[in-house]
Amino acid sequence: MRSRQILRITFLLLFFSAANASAENSTEIYKRGARLAKSGKIDEAILIFKDVIAQNPYYSLGHYGLGKAYLFKKGMLYEAVRHLKLSVQLDRRFAGGYFYLGLAYYLYRKYPYAINAFDRAYRIDSNYIESILNIALIYEKMEKYVKAAQYFEMYKNIKRRRREGRLF
C-alpha cells in the first residue's frame, strides 16, 4: 500500500515537471515566433507557431500566435478564426486573443461574432479600448446607427476620462 502511494506521488511529480518543462519550452519557442512575425517574417513565424502547437496542443499562446499570423496571409482567414477561437477556449481570460478573434470575425464578415469577441476583450481588460471603437464601426457597417452612435459616444467618453486622469 505504501509503495503504491510512493509510485503515485513519483508519477505525479514526473508528470507535472514534464508538463512544466514543456510549457517553458513552448514559451521560448512562441517568443521566437513572435519576434519573427514582428519583423515581417510571417511564413517563418507560422512554422514556429506550428512547432509550438505540436509540442503542446493546449498552449493558448501557440494558437494565438498562429491565428494572428494567419491574419496576414491571403486565404487563411478560416484558419485564423479557428486558432484564435482555440486560443480563447484554452484561456477564457485572454483579452488579446478575444481582440484578434474579433478582428478575424470582422474580416470574415461575421459581425455579431466580432461584436461579442470585442466586447469580451474589453470586459476582461479595459485597456483594449479600441474594442469599443471597433464595435461602433461594425454597428455602423450593419446600418444600426443608433447602436453605432452609442458606442462612438462611449469610446469618446472613455478617451476623455483617461486624458483627464479620471477612471469613473
PDB file of N, CA and C in Angstrom, residues 66-159:
ATOM      1  N   LEU A  66      -0.320  31.621 -34.021  1.00  0.00           N
ATOM      2  CA  LEU A  66      -0.618  31.065 -35.341  1.00  0.00           C
ATOM      3  C   LEU A  66      -1.837  31.761 -35.957  1.00  0.00           C
ATOM      4  N   GLY A  67      -2.869  31.953 -35.153  1.00  0.00           N
ATOM      5  CA  GLY A  67      -4.065  32.637 -35.657  1.00  0.00           C
ATOM      6  C   GLY A  67      -3.766  34.055 -36.109  1.00  0.00           C
ATOM      7  N   LYS A  68      -2.997  34.767 -35.305  1.00  0.00           N
ATOM      8  CA  LYS A  68      -2.627  36.135 -35.662  1.00  0.00           C
ATOM      9  C   LYS A  68      -1.792  36.160 -36.938  1.00  0.00           C
ATOM     10  N   ALA A  69      -0.855  35.242 -37.064  1.00  0.00           N
ATOM     11  CA  ALA A  69      -0.019  35.181 -38.264  1.00  0.00           C
ATOM     12  C   ALA A  69      -0.867  34.881 -39.503  1.00  0.00           C
ATOM     13  N   TYR A  70      -1.852  33.998 -39.353  1.00  0.00           N
ATOM     14  CA  TYR A  70      -2.723  33.675 -40.478  1.00  0.00           C
ATOM     15  C   TYR A  70      -3.532  34.886 -40.945  1.00  0.00           C
ATOM     16  N   LEU A  71      -3.778  35.846 -40.062  1.00  0.00           N
ATOM     17  CA  LEU A  71      -4.492  37.056 -40.466  1.00  0.00           C
ATOM     18  C   LEU A  71      -3.729  37.812 -41.556  1.00  0.00           C
ATOM     19  N   PHE A  72      -2.429  37.631 -41.616  1.00  0.00           N
ATOM     20  CA  PHE A  72      -1.599  38.326 -42.595  1.00  0.00           C
ATOM     21  C   PHE A  72      -1.449  37.558 -43.905  1.00  0.00           C
ATOM     22  N   LYS A  73      -1.989  36.360 -43.963  1.00  0.00           N
ATOM     23  CA  LYS A  73      -1.850  35.514 -45.151  1.00  0.00           C
ATOM     24  C   LYS A  73      -3.172  35.467 -45.917  1.00  0.00           C
ATOM     25  N   LYS A  74      -3.094  35.760 -47.180  1.00  0.00           N
ATOM     26  CA  LYS A  74      -4.286  35.716 -48.028  1.00  0.00           C
ATOM     27  C   LYS A  74      -4.844  34.287 -48.069  1.00  0.00           C
ATOM     28  N   GLY A  75      -6.152  34.182 -47.910  1.00  0.00           N
ATOM     29  CA  GLY A  75      -6.808  32.885 -47.991  1.00  0.00           C
ATOM     30  C   GLY A  75      -6.721  32.037 -46.731  1.00  0.00           C
ATOM     31  N   MET A  76      -6.223  32.610 -45.640  1.00  0.00           N
ATOM     32  CA  MET A  76      -6.046  31.831 -44.413  1.00  0.00           C
ATOM     33  C   MET A  76      -6.977  32.319 -43.283  1.00  0.00           C
ATOM     34  N   LEU A  77      -8.013  33.050 -43.650  1.00  0.00           N
ATOM     35  CA  LEU A  77      -8.893  33.635 -42.640  1.00  0.00           C
ATOM     36  C   LEU A  77      -9.626  32.576 -41.819  1.00  0.00           C
ATOM     37  N   TYR A  78     -10.086  31.522 -42.466  1.00  0.00           N
ATOM     38  CA  TYR A  78     -10.767  30.448 -41.733  1.00  0.00           C
ATOM     39  C   TYR A  78      -9.847  29.850 -40.671  1.00  0.00           C
ATOM     40  N   GLU A  79      -8.585  29.606 -41.048  1.00  0.00           N
ATOM     41  CA  GLU A  79      -7.609  29.044 -40.113  1.00  0.00           C
ATOM     42  C   GLU A  79      -7.301  30.025 -38.988  1.00  0.00           C
ATOM     43  N   ALA A  80      -7.267  31.323 -39.327  1.00  0.00           N
ATOM     44  CA  ALA A  80      -7.032  32.347 -38.298  1.00  0.00           C
ATOM     45  C   ALA A  80      -8.137  32.294 -37.247  1.00  0.00           C
ATOM     46  N   VAL A  81      -9.378  32.262 -37.699  1.00  0.00           N
ATOM     47  CA  VAL A  81     -10.515  32.183 -36.773  1.00  0.00           C
ATOM     48  C   VAL A  81     -10.417  30.919 -35.930  1.00  0.00           C
ATOM     49  N   ARG A  82     -10.110  29.810 -36.575  1.00  0.00           N
ATOM     50  CA  ARG A  82     -10.054  28.520 -35.868  1.00  0.00           C
ATOM     51  C   ARG A  82      -9.023  28.552 -34.732  1.00  0.00           C
ATOM     52  N   HIS A  83      -7.834  29.061 -35.015  1.00  0.00           N
ATOM     53  CA  HIS A  83      -6.782  29.057 -33.996  1.00  0.00           C
ATOM     54  C   HIS A  83      -7.006  30.130 -32.933  1.00  0.00           C
ATOM     55  N   LEU A  84      -7.524  31.278 -33.317  1.00  0.00           N
ATOM     56  CA  LEU A  84      -7.816  32.309 -32.310  1.00  0.00           C
ATOM     57  C   LEU A  84      -8.958  31.851 -31.400  1.00  0.00           C
ATOM     58  N   LYS A  85      -9.913  31.161 -31.974  1.00  0.00           N
ATOM     59  CA  LYS A  85     -11.013  30.607 -31.177  1.00  0.00           C
ATOM     60  C   LYS A  85     -10.485  29.561 -30.186  1.00  0.00           C
ATOM     61  N   LEU A  86      -9.588  28.712 -30.661  1.00  0.00           N
ATOM     62  CA  LEU A  86      -8.959  27.726 -29.776  1.00  0.00           C
ATOM     63  C   LEU A  86      -8.186  28.417 -28.649  1.00  0.00           C
ATOM     64  N   SER A  87      -7.511  29.481 -28.996  1.00  0.00           N
ATOM     65  CA  SER A  87      -6.717  30.223 -28.016  1.00  0.00           C
ATOM     66  C   SER A  87      -7.580  30.699 -26.849  1.00  0.00           C
ATOM     67  N   VAL A  88      -8.737  31.281 -27.162  1.00  0.00           N
ATOM     68  CA  VAL A  88      -9.587  31.792 -26.079  1.00  0.00           C
ATOM     69  C   VAL A  88     -10.369  30.678 -25.391  1.00  0.00           C
ATOM     70  N   GLN A  89     -10.553  29.554 -26.061  1.00  0.00           N
ATOM     71  CA  GLN A  89     -11.167  28.411 -25.391  1.00  0.00           C
ATOM     72  C   GLN A  89     -10.208  27.833 -24.359  1.00  0.00           C
ATOM     73  N   LEU A  90      -8.926  27.885 -24.664  1.00  0.00           N
ATOM     74  CA  LEU A  90      -7.921  27.370 -23.740  1.00  0.00           C
ATOM     75  C   LEU A  90      -7.629  28.345 -22.598  1.00  0.00           C
ATOM     76  N   ASP A  91      -7.838  29.626 -22.841  1.00  0.00           N
ATOM     77  CA  ASP A  91      -7.633  30.649 -21.803  1.00  0.00           C
ATOM     78  C   ASP A  91      -8.752  31.671 -21.910  1.00  0.00           C
ATOM     79  N   ARG A  92      -9.798  31.455 -21.164  1.00  0.00           N
ATOM     80  CA  ARG A  92     -11.008  32.283 -21.240  1.00  0.00           C
ATOM     81  C   ARG A  92     -10.797  33.727 -20.775  1.00  0.00           C
ATOM     82  N   ARG A  93      -9.675  34.015 -20.155  1.00  0.00           N
ATOM     83  CA  ARG A  93      -9.390  35.372 -19.654  1.00  0.00           C
ATOM     84  C   ARG A  93      -8.339  36.084 -20.512  1.00  0.00           C
ATOM     85  N   PHE A  94      -8.107  35.626 -21.721  1.00  0.00           N
ATOM     86  CA  PHE A  94      -7.070  36.163 -22.591  1.00  0.00           C
ATOM     87  C   PHE A  94      -7.654  37.246 -23.496  1.00  0.00           C
ATOM     88  N   ALA A  95      -7.584  38.488 -23.032  1.00  0.00           N
ATOM     89  CA  ALA A  95      -8.179  39.622 -23.745  1.00  0.00           C
ATOM     90  C   ALA A  95      -7.598  39.784 -25.142  1.00  0.00           C
ATOM     91  N   GLY A  96      -6.287  39.641 -25.280  1.00  0.00           N
ATOM     92  CA  GLY A  96      -5.658  39.778 -26.594  1.00  0.00           C
ATOM     93  C   GLY A  96      -6.190  38.772 -27.597  1.00  0.00           C
ATOM     94  N   GLY A  97      -6.433  37.562 -27.137  1.00  0.00           N
ATOM     95  CA  GLY A  97      -6.997  36.536 -28.009  1.00  0.00           C
ATOM     96  C   GLY A  97      -8.381  36.921 -28.489  1.00  0.00           C
ATOM     97  N   TYR A  98      -9.197  37.439 -27.576  1.00  0.00           N
ATOM     98  CA  TYR A  98     -10.546  37.873 -27.966  1.00  0.00           C
ATOM     99  C   TYR A  98     -10.489  39.055 -28.929  1.00  0.00           C
ATOM    100  N   PHE A  99      -9.557  39.981 -28.694  1.00  0.00           N
ATOM    101  CA  PHE A  99      -9.446  41.145 -29.570  1.00  0.00           C
ATOM    102  C   PHE A  99      -9.142  40.705 -31.004  1.00  0.00           C
ATOM    103  N   TYR A 100      -8.144  39.855 -31.172  1.00  0.00           N
ATOM    104  CA  TYR A 100      -7.798  39.418 -32.525  1.00  0.00           C
ATOM    105  C   TYR A 100      -8.826  38.460 -33.107  1.00  0.00           C
ATOM    106  N   LEU A 101      -9.524  37.717 -32.257  1.00  0.00           N
ATOM    107  CA  LEU A 101     -10.639  36.905 -32.748  1.00  0.00           C
ATOM    108  C   LEU A 101     -11.723  37.828 -33.301  1.00  0.00           C
ATOM    109  N   GLY A 102     -11.978  38.932 -32.600  1.00  0.00           N
ATOM    110  CA  GLY A 102     -12.935  39.918 -33.102  1.00  0.00           C
ATOM    111  C   GLY A 102     -12.514  40.469 -34.455  1.00  0.00           C
ATOM    112  N   LEU A 103     -11.246  40.759 -34.592  1.00  0.00           N
ATOM    113  CA  LEU A 103     -10.736  41.258 -35.867  1.00  0.00           C
ATOM    114  C   LEU A 103     -10.906  40.207 -36.969  1.00  0.00           C
ATOM    115  N   ALA A 104     -10.591  38.962 -36.650  1.00  0.00           N
ATOM    116  CA  ALA A 104     -10.741  37.886 -37.638  1.00  0.00           C
ATOM    117  C   ALA A 104     -12.204  37.717 -38.048  1.00  0.00           C
ATOM    118  N   TYR A 105     -13.095  37.730 -37.070  1.00  0.00           N
ATOM    119  CA  TYR A 105     -14.523  37.621 -37.392  1.00  0.00           C
ATOM    120  C   TYR A 105     -14.980  38.811 -38.238  1.00  0.00           C
ATOM    121  N   TYR A 106     -14.481  39.984 -37.931  1.00  0.00           N
ATOM    122  CA  TYR A 106     -14.831  41.161 -38.720  1.00  0.00           C
ATOM    123  C   TYR A 106     -14.403  40.973 -40.177  1.00  0.00           C
ATOM    124  N   LEU A 107     -13.171  40.550 -40.390  1.00  0.00           N
ATOM    125  CA  LEU A 107     -12.674  40.331 -41.745  1.00  0.00           C
ATOM    126  C   LEU A 107     -13.441  39.216 -42.454  1.00  0.00           C
ATOM    127  N   TYR A 108     -13.947  38.272 -41.668  1.00  0.00           N
ATOM    128  CA  TYR A 108     -14.726  37.148 -42.189  1.00  0.00           C
ATOM    129  C   TYR A 108     -16.199  37.529 -42.392  1.00  0.00           C
ATOM    130  N   ARG A 109     -16.528  38.773 -42.037  1.00  0.00           N
ATOM    131  CA  ARG A 109     -17.878  39.346 -42.133  1.00  0.00           C
ATOM    132  C   ARG A 109     -18.891  38.638 -41.238  1.00  0.00           C
ATOM    133  N   LYS A 110     -18.411  38.141 -40.125  1.00  0.00           N
ATOM    134  CA  LYS A 110     -19.277  37.539 -39.106  1.00  0.00           C
ATOM    135  C   LYS A 110     -19.445  38.598 -38.007  1.00  0.00           C
ATOM    136  N   TYR A 111     -20.203  39.637 -38.328  1.00  0.00           N
ATOM    137  CA  TYR A 111     -20.249  40.824 -37.477  1.00  0.00           C
ATOM    138  C   TYR A 111     -20.761  40.588 -36.059  1.00  0.00           C
ATOM    139  N   PRO A 112     -21.847  39.839 -35.864  1.00  0.00           N
ATOM    140  CA  PRO A 112     -22.284  39.614 -34.474  1.00  0.00           C
ATOM    141  C   PRO A 112     -21.215  38.898 -33.630  1.00  0.00           C
ATOM    142  N   TYR A 113     -20.514  37.940 -34.250  1.00  0.00           N
ATOM    143  CA  TYR A 113     -19.442  37.253 -33.532  1.00  0.00           C
ATOM    144  C   TYR A 113     -18.296  38.211 -33.210  1.00  0.00           C
ATOM    145  N   ALA A 114     -18.009  39.098 -34.152  1.00  0.00           N
ATOM    146  CA  ALA A 114     -16.945  40.089 -33.935  1.00  0.00           C
ATOM    147  C   ALA A 114     -17.312  41.000 -32.770  1.00  0.00           C
ATOM    148  N   ILE A 115     -18.552  41.443 -32.738  1.00  0.00           N
ATOM    149  CA  ILE A 115     -19.006  42.310 -31.640  1.00  0.00           C
ATOM    150  C   ILE A 115     -18.836  41.593 -30.309  1.00  0.00           C
ATOM    151  N   ASN A 116     -19.252  40.331 -30.238  1.00  0.00           N
ATOM    152  CA  ASN A 116     -19.128  39.572 -28.986  1.00  0.00           C
ATOM    153  C   ASN A 116     -17.672  39.426 -28.565  1.00  0.00           C
ATOM    154  N   ALA A 117     -16.796  39.145 -29.513  1.00  0.00           N
ATOM    155  CA  ALA A 117     -15.374  38.970 -29.179  1.00  0.00           C
ATOM    156  C   ALA A 117     -14.760  40.284 -28.704  1.00  0.00           C
ATOM    157  N   PHE A 118     -15.045  41.394 -29.399  1.00  0.00           N
ATOM    158  CA  PHE A 118     -14.513  42.691 -28.981  1.00  0.00           C
ATOM    159  C   PHE A 118     -15.059  43.084 -27.606  1.00  0.00           C
ATOM    160  N   ASP A 119     -16.345  42.819 -27.390  1.00  0.00           N
ATOM    161  CA  ASP A 119     -16.945  43.127 -26.095  1.00  0.00           C
ATOM    162  C   ASP A 119     -16.267  42.336 -24.985  1.00  0.00           C
ATOM    163  N   ARG A 120     -16.013  41.087 -25.251  1.00  0.00           N
ATOM    164  CA  ARG A 120     -15.349  40.229 -24.254  1.00  0.00           C
ATOM    165  C   ARG A 120     -13.930  40.725 -23.959  1.00  0.00           C
ATOM    166  N   ALA A 121     -13.205  41.127 -25.002  1.00  0.00           N
ATOM    167  CA  ALA A 121     -11.838  41.640 -24.814  1.00  0.00           C
ATOM    168  C   ALA A 121     -11.860  42.858 -23.891  1.00  0.00           C
ATOM    169  N   TYR A 122     -12.786  43.775 -24.131  1.00  0.00           N
ATOM    170  CA  TYR A 122     -12.859  44.996 -23.315  1.00  0.00           C
ATOM    171  C   TYR A 122     -13.297  44.693 -21.883  1.00  0.00           C
ATOM    172  N   ARG A 123     -14.236  43.775 -21.727  1.00  0.00           N
ATOM    173  CA  ARG A 123     -14.697  43.426 -20.372  1.00  0.00           C
ATOM    174  C   ARG A 123     -13.588  42.774 -19.545  1.00  0.00           C
ATOM    175  N   ILE A 124     -12.747  42.005 -20.196  1.00  0.00           N
ATOM    176  CA  ILE A 124     -11.635  41.356 -19.494  1.00  0.00           C
ATOM    177  C   ILE A 124     -10.546  42.365 -19.160  1.00  0.00           C
ATOM    178  N   ASP A 125     -10.244  43.230 -20.123  1.00  0.00           N
ATOM    179  CA  ASP A 125      -9.157  44.200 -19.938  1.00  0.00           C
ATOM    180  C   ASP A 125      -9.559  45.524 -20.578  1.00  0.00           C
ATOM    181  N   SER A 126      -9.861  46.504 -19.751  1.00  0.00           N
ATOM    182  CA  SER A 126     -10.341  47.800 -20.251  1.00  0.00           C
ATOM    183  C   SER A 126      -9.268  48.584 -21.001  1.00  0.00           C
ATOM    184  N   ASN A 127      -8.050  48.081 -21.051  1.00  0.00           N
ATOM    185  CA  ASN A 127      -7.017  48.718 -21.885  1.00  0.00           C
ATOM    186  C   ASN A 127      -7.289  48.482 -23.373  1.00  0.00           C
ATOM    187  N   TYR A 128      -8.131  47.533 -23.683  1.00  0.00           N
ATOM    188  CA  TYR A 128      -8.496  47.262 -25.072  1.00  0.00           C
ATOM    189  C   TYR A 128      -9.645  48.183 -25.496  1.00  0.00           C
ATOM    190  N   ILE A 129      -9.439  49.467 -25.322  1.00  0.00           N
ATOM    191  CA  ILE A 129     -10.464  50.468 -25.633  1.00  0.00           C
ATOM    192  C   ILE A 129     -10.821  50.474 -27.120  1.00  0.00           C
ATOM    193  N   GLU A 130      -9.875  50.079 -27.964  1.00  0.00           N
ATOM    194  CA  GLU A 130     -10.155  50.018 -29.399  1.00  0.00           C
ATOM    195  C   GLU A 130     -11.283  49.045 -29.702  1.00  0.00           C
ATOM    196  N   SER A 131     -11.528  48.122 -28.791  1.00  0.00           N
ATOM    197  CA  SER A 131     -12.648  47.194 -28.957  1.00  0.00           C
ATOM    198  C   SER A 131     -13.964  47.952 -29.046  1.00  0.00           C
ATOM    199  N   ILE A 132     -14.124  48.980 -28.227  1.00  0.00           N
ATOM    200  CA  ILE A 132     -15.352  49.790 -28.225  1.00  0.00           C
ATOM    201  C   ILE A 132     -15.497  50.498 -29.569  1.00  0.00           C
ATOM    202  N   LEU A 133     -14.408  51.072 -30.045  1.00  0.00           N
ATOM    203  CA  LEU A 133     -14.437  51.748 -31.345  1.00  0.00           C
ATOM    204  C   LEU A 133     -14.764  50.749 -32.463  1.00  0.00           C
ATOM    205  N   ASN A 134     -14.176  49.578 -32.406  1.00  0.00           N
ATOM    206  CA  ASN A 134     -14.451  48.564 -33.424  1.00  0.00           C
ATOM    207  C   ASN A 134     -15.916  48.139 -33.409  1.00  0.00           C
ATOM    208  N   ILE A 135     -16.485  48.023 -32.222  1.00  0.00           N
ATOM    209  CA  ILE A 135     -17.912  47.676 -32.124  1.00  0.00           C
ATOM    210  C   ILE A 135     -18.754  48.767 -32.779  1.00  0.00           C
ATOM    211  N   ALA A 136     -18.406  50.029 -32.519  1.00  0.00           N
ATOM    212  CA  ALA A 136     -19.131  51.149 -33.142  1.00  0.00           C
ATOM    213  C   ALA A 136     -19.047  51.070 -34.664  1.00  0.00           C
ATOM    214  N   LEU A 137     -17.862  50.802 -35.165  1.00  0.00           N
ATOM    215  CA  LEU A 137     -17.678  50.717 -36.616  1.00  0.00           C
ATOM    216  C   LEU A 137     -18.457  49.555 -37.226  1.00  0.00           C
ATOM    217  N   ILE A 138     -18.527  48.451 -36.502  1.00  0.00           N
ATOM    218  CA  ILE A 138     -19.285  47.300 -37.001  1.00  0.00           C
ATOM    219  C   ILE A 138     -20.779  47.621 -37.032  1.00  0.00           C
ATOM    220  N   TYR A 139     -21.289  48.240 -35.959  1.00  0.00           N
ATOM    221  CA  TYR A 139     -22.714  48.614 -35.963  1.00  0.00           C
ATOM    222  C   TYR A 139     -23.010  49.581 -37.101  1.00  0.00           C
ATOM    223  N   GLU A 140     -22.079  50.485 -37.375  1.00  0.00           N
ATOM    224  CA  GLU A 140     -22.270  51.416 -38.483  1.00  0.00           C
ATOM    225  C   GLU A 140     -22.319  50.642 -39.808  1.00  0.00           C
ATOM    226  N   LYS A 141     -21.428  49.688 -39.965  1.00  0.00           N
ATOM    227  CA  LYS A 141     -21.402  48.867 -41.175  1.00  0.00           C
ATOM    228  C   LYS A 141     -22.698  48.063 -41.318  1.00  0.00           C
ATOM    229  N   MET A 142     -23.268  47.657 -40.191  1.00  0.00           N
ATOM    230  CA  MET A 142     -24.524  46.897 -40.196  1.00  0.00           C
ATOM    231  C   MET A 142     -25.744  47.820 -40.332  1.00  0.00           C
ATOM    232  N   GLU A 143     -25.479  49.120 -40.445  1.00  0.00           N
ATOM    233  CA  GLU A 143     -26.512  50.157 -40.557  1.00  0.00           C
ATOM    234  C   GLU A 143     -27.408  50.221 -39.319  1.00  0.00           C
ATOM    235  N   LYS A 144     -26.822  49.933 -38.181  1.00  0.00           N
ATOM    236  CA  LYS A 144     -27.511  50.097 -36.896  1.00  0.00           C
ATOM    237  C   LYS A 144     -26.930  51.366 -36.274  1.00  0.00           C
ATOM    238  N   TYR A 145     -27.400  52.488 -36.782  1.00  0.00           N
ATOM    239  CA  TYR A 145     -26.781  53.775 -36.494  1.00  0.00           C
ATOM    240  C   TYR A 145     -26.957  54.229 -35.047  1.00  0.00           C
ATOM    241  N   VAL A 146     -28.058  53.873 -34.422  1.00  0.00           N
ATOM    242  CA  VAL A 146     -28.262  54.262 -33.019  1.00  0.00           C
ATOM    243  C   VAL A 146     -27.245  53.544 -32.136  1.00  0.00           C
ATOM    244  N   LYS A 147     -27.098  52.241 -32.343  1.00  0.00           N
ATOM    245  CA  LYS A 147     -26.101  51.478 -31.575  1.00  0.00           C
ATOM    246  C   LYS A 147     -24.698  51.993 -31.872  1.00  0.00           C
ATOM    247  N   ALA A 148     -24.430  52.285 -33.131  1.00  0.00           N
ATOM    248  CA  ALA A 148     -23.115  52.808 -33.514  1.00  0.00           C
ATOM    249  C   ALA A 148     -22.842  54.111 -32.770  1.00  0.00           C
ATOM    250  N   ALA A 149     -23.816  54.998 -32.748  1.00  0.00           N
ATOM    251  CA  ALA A 149     -23.646  56.290 -32.070  1.00  0.00           C
ATOM    252  C   ALA A 149     -23.414  56.090 -30.575  1.00  0.00           C
ATOM    253  N   GLN A 150     -24.105  55.132 -29.970  1.00  0.00           N
ATOM    254  CA  GLN A 150     -23.912  54.853 -28.539  1.00  0.00           C
ATOM    255  C   GLN A 150     -22.476  54.417 -28.256  1.00  0.00           C
ATOM    256  N   TYR A 151     -21.957  53.547 -29.094  1.00  0.00           N
ATOM    257  CA  TYR A 151     -20.594  53.059 -28.883  1.00  0.00           C
ATOM    258  C   TYR A 151     -19.546  54.116 -29.213  1.00  0.00           C
ATOM    259  N   PHE A 152     -19.808  54.942 -30.240  1.00  0.00           N
ATOM    260  CA  PHE A 152     -18.885  56.045 -30.520  1.00  0.00           C
ATOM    261  C   PHE A 152     -18.829  56.997 -29.321  1.00  0.00           C
ATOM    262  N   GLU A 153     -19.989  57.276 -28.771  1.00  0.00           N
ATOM    263  CA  GLU A 153     -20.060  58.167 -27.601  1.00  0.00           C
ATOM    264  C   GLU A 153     -19.343  57.543 -26.398  1.00  0.00           C
ATOM    265  N   MET A 154     -19.554  56.261 -26.186  1.00  0.00           N
ATOM    266  CA  MET A 154     -18.884  55.564 -25.090  1.00  0.00           C
ATOM    267  C   MET A 154     -17.370  55.635 -25.272  1.00  0.00           C
ATOM    268  N   TYR A 155     -16.917  55.386 -26.481  1.00  0.00           N
ATOM    269  CA  TYR A 155     -15.478  55.447 -26.783  1.00  0.00           C
ATOM    270  C   TYR A 155     -14.933  56.841 -26.500  1.00  0.00           C
ATOM    271  N   LYS A 156     -15.641  57.843 -26.980  1.00  0.00           N
ATOM    272  CA  LYS A 156     -15.227  59.237 -26.790  1.00  0.00           C
ATOM    273  C   LYS A 156     -15.147  59.586 -25.301  1.00  0.00           C
ATOM    274  N   ASN A 157     -16.129  59.164 -24.528  1.00  0.00           N
ATOM    275  CA  ASN A 157     -16.158  59.452 -23.083  1.00  0.00           C
ATOM    276  C   ASN A 157     -15.011  58.756 -22.349  1.00  0.00           C
ATOM    277  N   ILE A 158     -14.762  57.523 -22.706  1.00  0.00           N
ATOM    278  CA  ILE A 158     -13.668  56.782 -22.057  1.00  0.00           C
ATOM    279  C   ILE A 158     -12.335  57.452 -22.367  1.00  0.00           C
ATOM    280  N   LYS A 159     -12.133  57.830 -23.630  1.00  0.00           N
ATOM    281  CA  LYS A 159     -10.883  58.515 -24.017  1.00  0.00           C
ATOM    282  C   LYS A 159     -10.728  59.832 -23.258  1.00  0.00           C
TER     283      LYS A 159
END
